[in-house]
XYZ file of C-alpha atoms in Angstrom:
307
model
C 0.006 0.179 -0.025
C 2.535 2.449 1.151
C 4.455 1.931 -2.396
C 1.537 2.853 -4.139
C 0.790 6.224 -2.759
C 2.858 8.405 -5.024
C -0.062 10.124 -6.623
C -2.310 9.888 -3.419
C -3.690 13.130 -2.193
C -4.633 12.634 1.518
C -6.242 16.295 1.258
C -8.993 15.150 -0.583
C -11.868 13.251 1.303
C -14.346 11.102 0.165
C -17.767 11.657 0.746
C -20.012 8.570 2.689
C -22.283 8.590 -0.420
C -19.419 7.784 -2.651
C -18.445 5.073 -0.431
C -18.619 1.414 -1.901
C -20.156 -1.751 -0.197
C -16.962 -3.202 0.500
C -15.653 0.217 1.691
C -18.461 0.392 4.419
C -17.893 -3.341 5.341
C -14.061 -2.568 6.430
C -15.228 0.713 8.088
C -17.787 -1.047 10.022
C -15.328 -3.746 11.002
C -12.551 -0.889 11.825
C -15.119 0.764 14.305
C -16.101 -2.645 15.920
C -12.651 -3.446 16.550
C -12.124 0.021 17.795
C -14.848 -0.409 20.428
C -13.504 -4.073 21.474
C -10.003 -2.727 21.860
C -10.979 0.090 23.836
C -13.289 -1.900 26.254
C -10.142 -4.593 26.383
C -7.736 -2.033 27.548
C -10.466 -0.432 30.044
C -10.826 -3.972 31.337
C -6.933 -4.569 31.582
C -7.307 -7.434 29.343
C -4.406 -6.713 26.640
C -4.366 -10.012 25.299
C -8.021 -9.615 23.782
C -6.960 -6.078 22.510
C -3.967 -7.716 20.630
C -5.874 -10.622 19.497
C -8.588 -8.454 18.286
C -6.077 -5.826 16.445
C -4.363 -8.687 15.149
C -7.599 -10.367 13.587
C -8.615 -6.952 12.398
C -5.458 -6.123 10.400
C -4.445 -9.512 9.007
C -7.718 -11.121 8.206
C -10.277 -8.128 7.490
C -7.992 -5.712 6.218
C -5.048 -7.729 4.220
C -6.947 -11.155 3.379
C -10.468 -9.590 2.438
C -10.728 -5.865 2.032
C -7.351 -5.403 -0.072
C -8.182 -8.384 -2.036
C -11.500 -6.847 -2.798
C -10.303 -3.533 -4.282
C -7.621 -4.947 -6.276
C -9.604 -4.466 -9.472
C -10.461 -0.919 -8.585
C -6.770 0.017 -7.523
C -5.556 -1.450 -10.942
C -8.642 -0.150 -12.865
C -8.818 2.897 -15.263
C -11.416 5.021 -12.896
C -8.876 7.798 -11.041
C -11.849 8.768 -8.859
C -12.464 5.199 -7.829
C -8.777 4.759 -7.238
C -8.449 8.081 -5.058
C -11.502 6.709 -2.947
C -10.352 3.346 -2.239
C -6.820 4.467 -1.313
C -8.477 7.093 1.056
C -10.187 4.287 2.668
C -7.168 2.180 2.629
C -5.259 4.935 4.348
C -8.006 5.990 6.907
C -8.033 2.359 8.065
C -4.415 2.025 8.224
C -3.834 5.201 10.061
C -6.319 4.077 12.779
C -5.139 0.406 12.858
C -1.724 1.894 13.698
C -2.924 4.069 16.306
C -4.767 0.796 17.907
C -1.366 -0.897 17.712
C 0.850 1.565 19.175
C 0.190 0.880 22.699
C 1.062 -2.759 22.019
C 3.993 -2.265 19.332
C 5.281 1.172 19.644
C 8.204 1.050 17.307
C 6.814 -0.942 14.405
C 3.743 1.343 14.388
C 5.774 4.551 14.753
C 7.970 3.536 11.883
C 4.955 2.766 9.701
C 3.442 6.209 10.610
C 6.740 8.102 9.474
C 6.763 6.114 6.130
C 3.171 7.420 5.619
C 4.103 11.000 6.533
C 6.543 10.862 3.462
C 3.587 10.888 1.282
C 1.810 13.528 3.192
C -0.345 11.268 5.393
C -0.507 12.540 8.639
C -2.705 12.278 11.879
C -4.105 15.180 13.993
C -2.071 16.179 17.024
C -4.474 16.468 20.093
C -2.814 20.081 20.534
C -3.663 21.069 16.954
C -1.782 20.669 13.573
C -0.289 17.496 12.095
C 1.246 14.868 14.564
C 4.863 14.209 14.191
C 4.344 11.225 16.036
C 1.537 8.645 16.914
C 2.167 9.526 20.433
C 0.904 13.090 19.685
C -2.672 11.950 18.447
C -5.590 10.705 20.187
C -6.422 7.316 20.565
C -9.311 6.375 18.350
C -12.957 6.145 19.387
C -15.663 4.323 17.834
C -17.875 6.238 15.219
C -21.418 5.002 15.024
C -22.158 6.795 11.947
C -19.746 4.816 10.120
C -21.182 1.354 11.115
C -22.847 0.283 7.925
C -24.986 -2.945 9.126
C -26.584 -3.695 5.628
C -23.450 -3.524 3.818
C -21.567 -5.634 6.564
C -24.190 -8.310 6.435
C -23.807 -8.455 2.673
C -20.231 -8.826 2.431
C -20.086 -11.228 5.379
C -22.520 -13.673 3.283
C -20.117 -13.170 0.119
C -17.225 -14.194 2.495
C -19.231 -17.316 3.753
C -19.776 -18.127 0.083
C -16.001 -17.840 -0.820
C -15.111 -20.135 2.033
C -17.511 -22.530 1.433
C -16.458 -22.845 -2.197
C -13.008 -22.901 -1.103
C -13.878 -25.905 1.375
C -15.667 -27.925 -1.340
C -12.549 -27.638 -3.803
C -10.359 -29.055 -0.806
C -12.908 -31.855 -0.582
C -11.483 -32.992 -3.961
C -8.124 -31.734 -3.857
C -8.453 -29.009 -6.279
C -5.438 -26.861 -6.635
C -5.717 -23.511 -5.714
C -5.418 -21.992 -9.214
C -7.305 -24.610 -11.248
C -10.533 -22.898 -12.249
C -13.741 -24.588 -12.171
C -17.494 -23.552 -12.011
C -20.066 -23.743 -8.979
C -23.866 -23.750 -8.938
C -25.573 -21.308 -6.354
C -29.103 -21.758 -4.981
C -30.008 -18.724 -2.807
C -33.205 -18.856 -0.620
C -34.389 -15.320 -1.174
C -34.662 -12.607 -3.734
C -32.538 -10.423 -1.786
C -29.678 -12.876 -1.594
C -29.849 -13.593 -5.273
C -29.416 -10.068 -6.234
C -26.516 -9.567 -3.764
C -24.850 -12.402 -5.321
C -25.263 -10.923 -8.706
C -23.928 -7.841 -7.684
C -20.756 -9.333 -6.140
C -20.102 -11.669 -9.065
C -16.754 -10.437 -9.553
C -15.742 -10.681 -5.780
C -17.061 -14.209 -5.594
C -15.206 -15.424 -9.062
C -11.774 -13.934 -8.309
C -11.740 -14.663 -4.369
C -12.791 -18.246 -5.030
C -10.893 -18.773 -8.257
C -13.926 -19.619 -10.418
C -14.096 -19.752 -14.099
C -17.783 -18.930 -13.554
C -20.958 -19.766 -11.521
C -24.803 -20.174 -12.038
C -27.408 -18.745 -9.810
C -30.135 -21.734 -9.799
C -33.597 -21.217 -9.227
C -34.656 -24.460 -7.697
C -33.172 -27.305 -9.606
C -30.102 -28.879 -7.773
C -27.460 -30.320 -10.018
C -26.667 -33.780 -10.326
C -23.425 -35.475 -9.462
C -22.189 -32.504 -7.079
C -20.918 -32.080 -3.737
C -22.718 -29.578 -1.642
C -22.004 -26.871 1.343
C -24.771 -25.366 2.980
C -24.431 -21.899 4.303
C -27.176 -19.535 5.833
C -29.225 -18.572 3.046
C -27.298 -20.107 0.355
C -26.747 -23.806 -1.151
C -23.644 -24.096 -2.851
C -22.821 -27.110 -5.653
C -19.484 -28.131 -6.974
C -20.344 -30.506 -10.004
C -17.428 -33.148 -10.107
C -18.085 -34.992 -13.296
C -15.009 -34.939 -15.128
C -13.054 -33.356 -12.452
C -12.434 -36.915 -10.359
C -13.362 -40.412 -10.590
C -15.411 -40.606 -7.534
C -14.627 -44.350 -6.975
C -11.067 -44.014 -7.424
C -10.891 -41.110 -4.780
C -13.146 -43.009 -2.325
C -11.071 -45.918 -2.512
C -7.909 -43.599 -1.956
C -9.350 -41.937 0.993
C -10.389 -45.480 2.680
C -6.706 -46.589 2.433
C -5.596 -43.442 3.692
C -8.226 -43.679 6.772
C -6.640 -47.168 7.282
C -3.144 -45.981 7.614
C -4.087 -43.240 9.815
C -6.356 -45.382 11.905
C -3.334 -47.567 12.938
C -1.160 -44.866 14.142
C -4.242 -43.694 15.745
C -4.432 -47.068 17.612
C -0.951 -47.186 18.803
C -1.138 -43.584 20.403
C -4.222 -44.848 21.801
C -2.545 -47.818 23.573
C 0.160 -45.557 24.606
C -2.200 -43.050 26.599
C -4.227 -46.009 28.107
C -1.235 -47.573 29.494
C -0.934 -46.355 33.263
C 3.063 -47.200 33.467
C 3.579 -44.890 30.477
C 1.661 -42.200 32.013
C 3.294 -42.627 35.241
C 7.167 -42.934 33.904
C 7.046 -40.793 30.838
C 7.836 -36.748 31.063
C 4.938 -34.787 31.152
C 6.039 -33.088 27.725
C 6.141 -36.531 26.312
C 2.595 -37.391 27.454
C 1.281 -33.994 26.122
C 2.825 -34.512 22.702
C 1.263 -37.665 22.503
C -2.207 -36.117 23.385
C -1.843 -33.768 20.774
C -0.997 -36.432 18.025
C -3.959 -38.337 19.162
C -6.069 -35.351 18.712
C -4.613 -34.432 15.264
C -4.830 -37.900 13.890
C -8.531 -37.908 15.270
C -9.165 -34.668 13.142
C -7.523 -35.998 10.003
C -9.963 -39.015 10.049
C -13.023 -36.885 10.860
C -12.130 -34.751 7.798
C -11.624 -37.527 5.678
C -15.055 -39.257 6.840
C -16.809 -35.965 6.161
C -15.031 -36.085 2.561
C -16.591 -39.999 2.083
C -19.881 -38.561 2.931
C -19.940 -35.949 0.472
C -18.711 -38.418 -2.194
C -21.264 -41.096 -1.358
C -24.213 -38.526 -2.056
C -23.054 -38.486 -5.560
C -21.483 -42.014 -5.955
């Protein structure tokens, strides 16, 4: 972001009525995070504050918002670019203020790099803040909580995650393009999906998708999320019979390892004589193997629906 601020003018403010759905979503997430962090600091729950900042910065801001606005940033609309950079910078400045009490050096360094491009915070005593320490701690702005836009983007995120889960079920490479069928429960969801077609296609690595009326496709694995059913047709993508046999063999191998670990943990002498860290390590292995088997059994159940 900082490397692409060469033509950015921080003095140009974006009116709220020009904000996109994704802009309003990230501003809602930002203000919710500000409130959560402020409440955590007030209750001396610094671990919760740090966790909230981390989740917002890496998941909401980097993983979702930046990815969603890349088409605008790399597009041909100068006004759209300015608007998007304005929101990106506004959110980043506030995130650095939230981070400063926990990580003062890195947040200050990043702020100083922003200042090179004319991006500055306001000092509590007036003028521009030469340091983050001279600015006031952020406050939640209730006028920038856009519930409708927030819920719309959250639904799109769930759809993308659902599609990614289905891709993982049959072992598709992340770059391999496929097509899916979406079956919304309401006209509202149908319109929202159509309005966010580019977002879904890009982030779910799809060649296309169909919004169905009521008919469910045959020979497809399904994922159900609130308001939408997702179907990934697998005909031509995998051999269901061979994939089923492969997974069964893998379950057999892991089950033997699980049985050995279970016998260890059921042995009183092992529990009594082995160092605690060794016992704990075996418990972690048991949980991981159990989890792997559960995931594979879930895949078998999905494959059996189309077999």
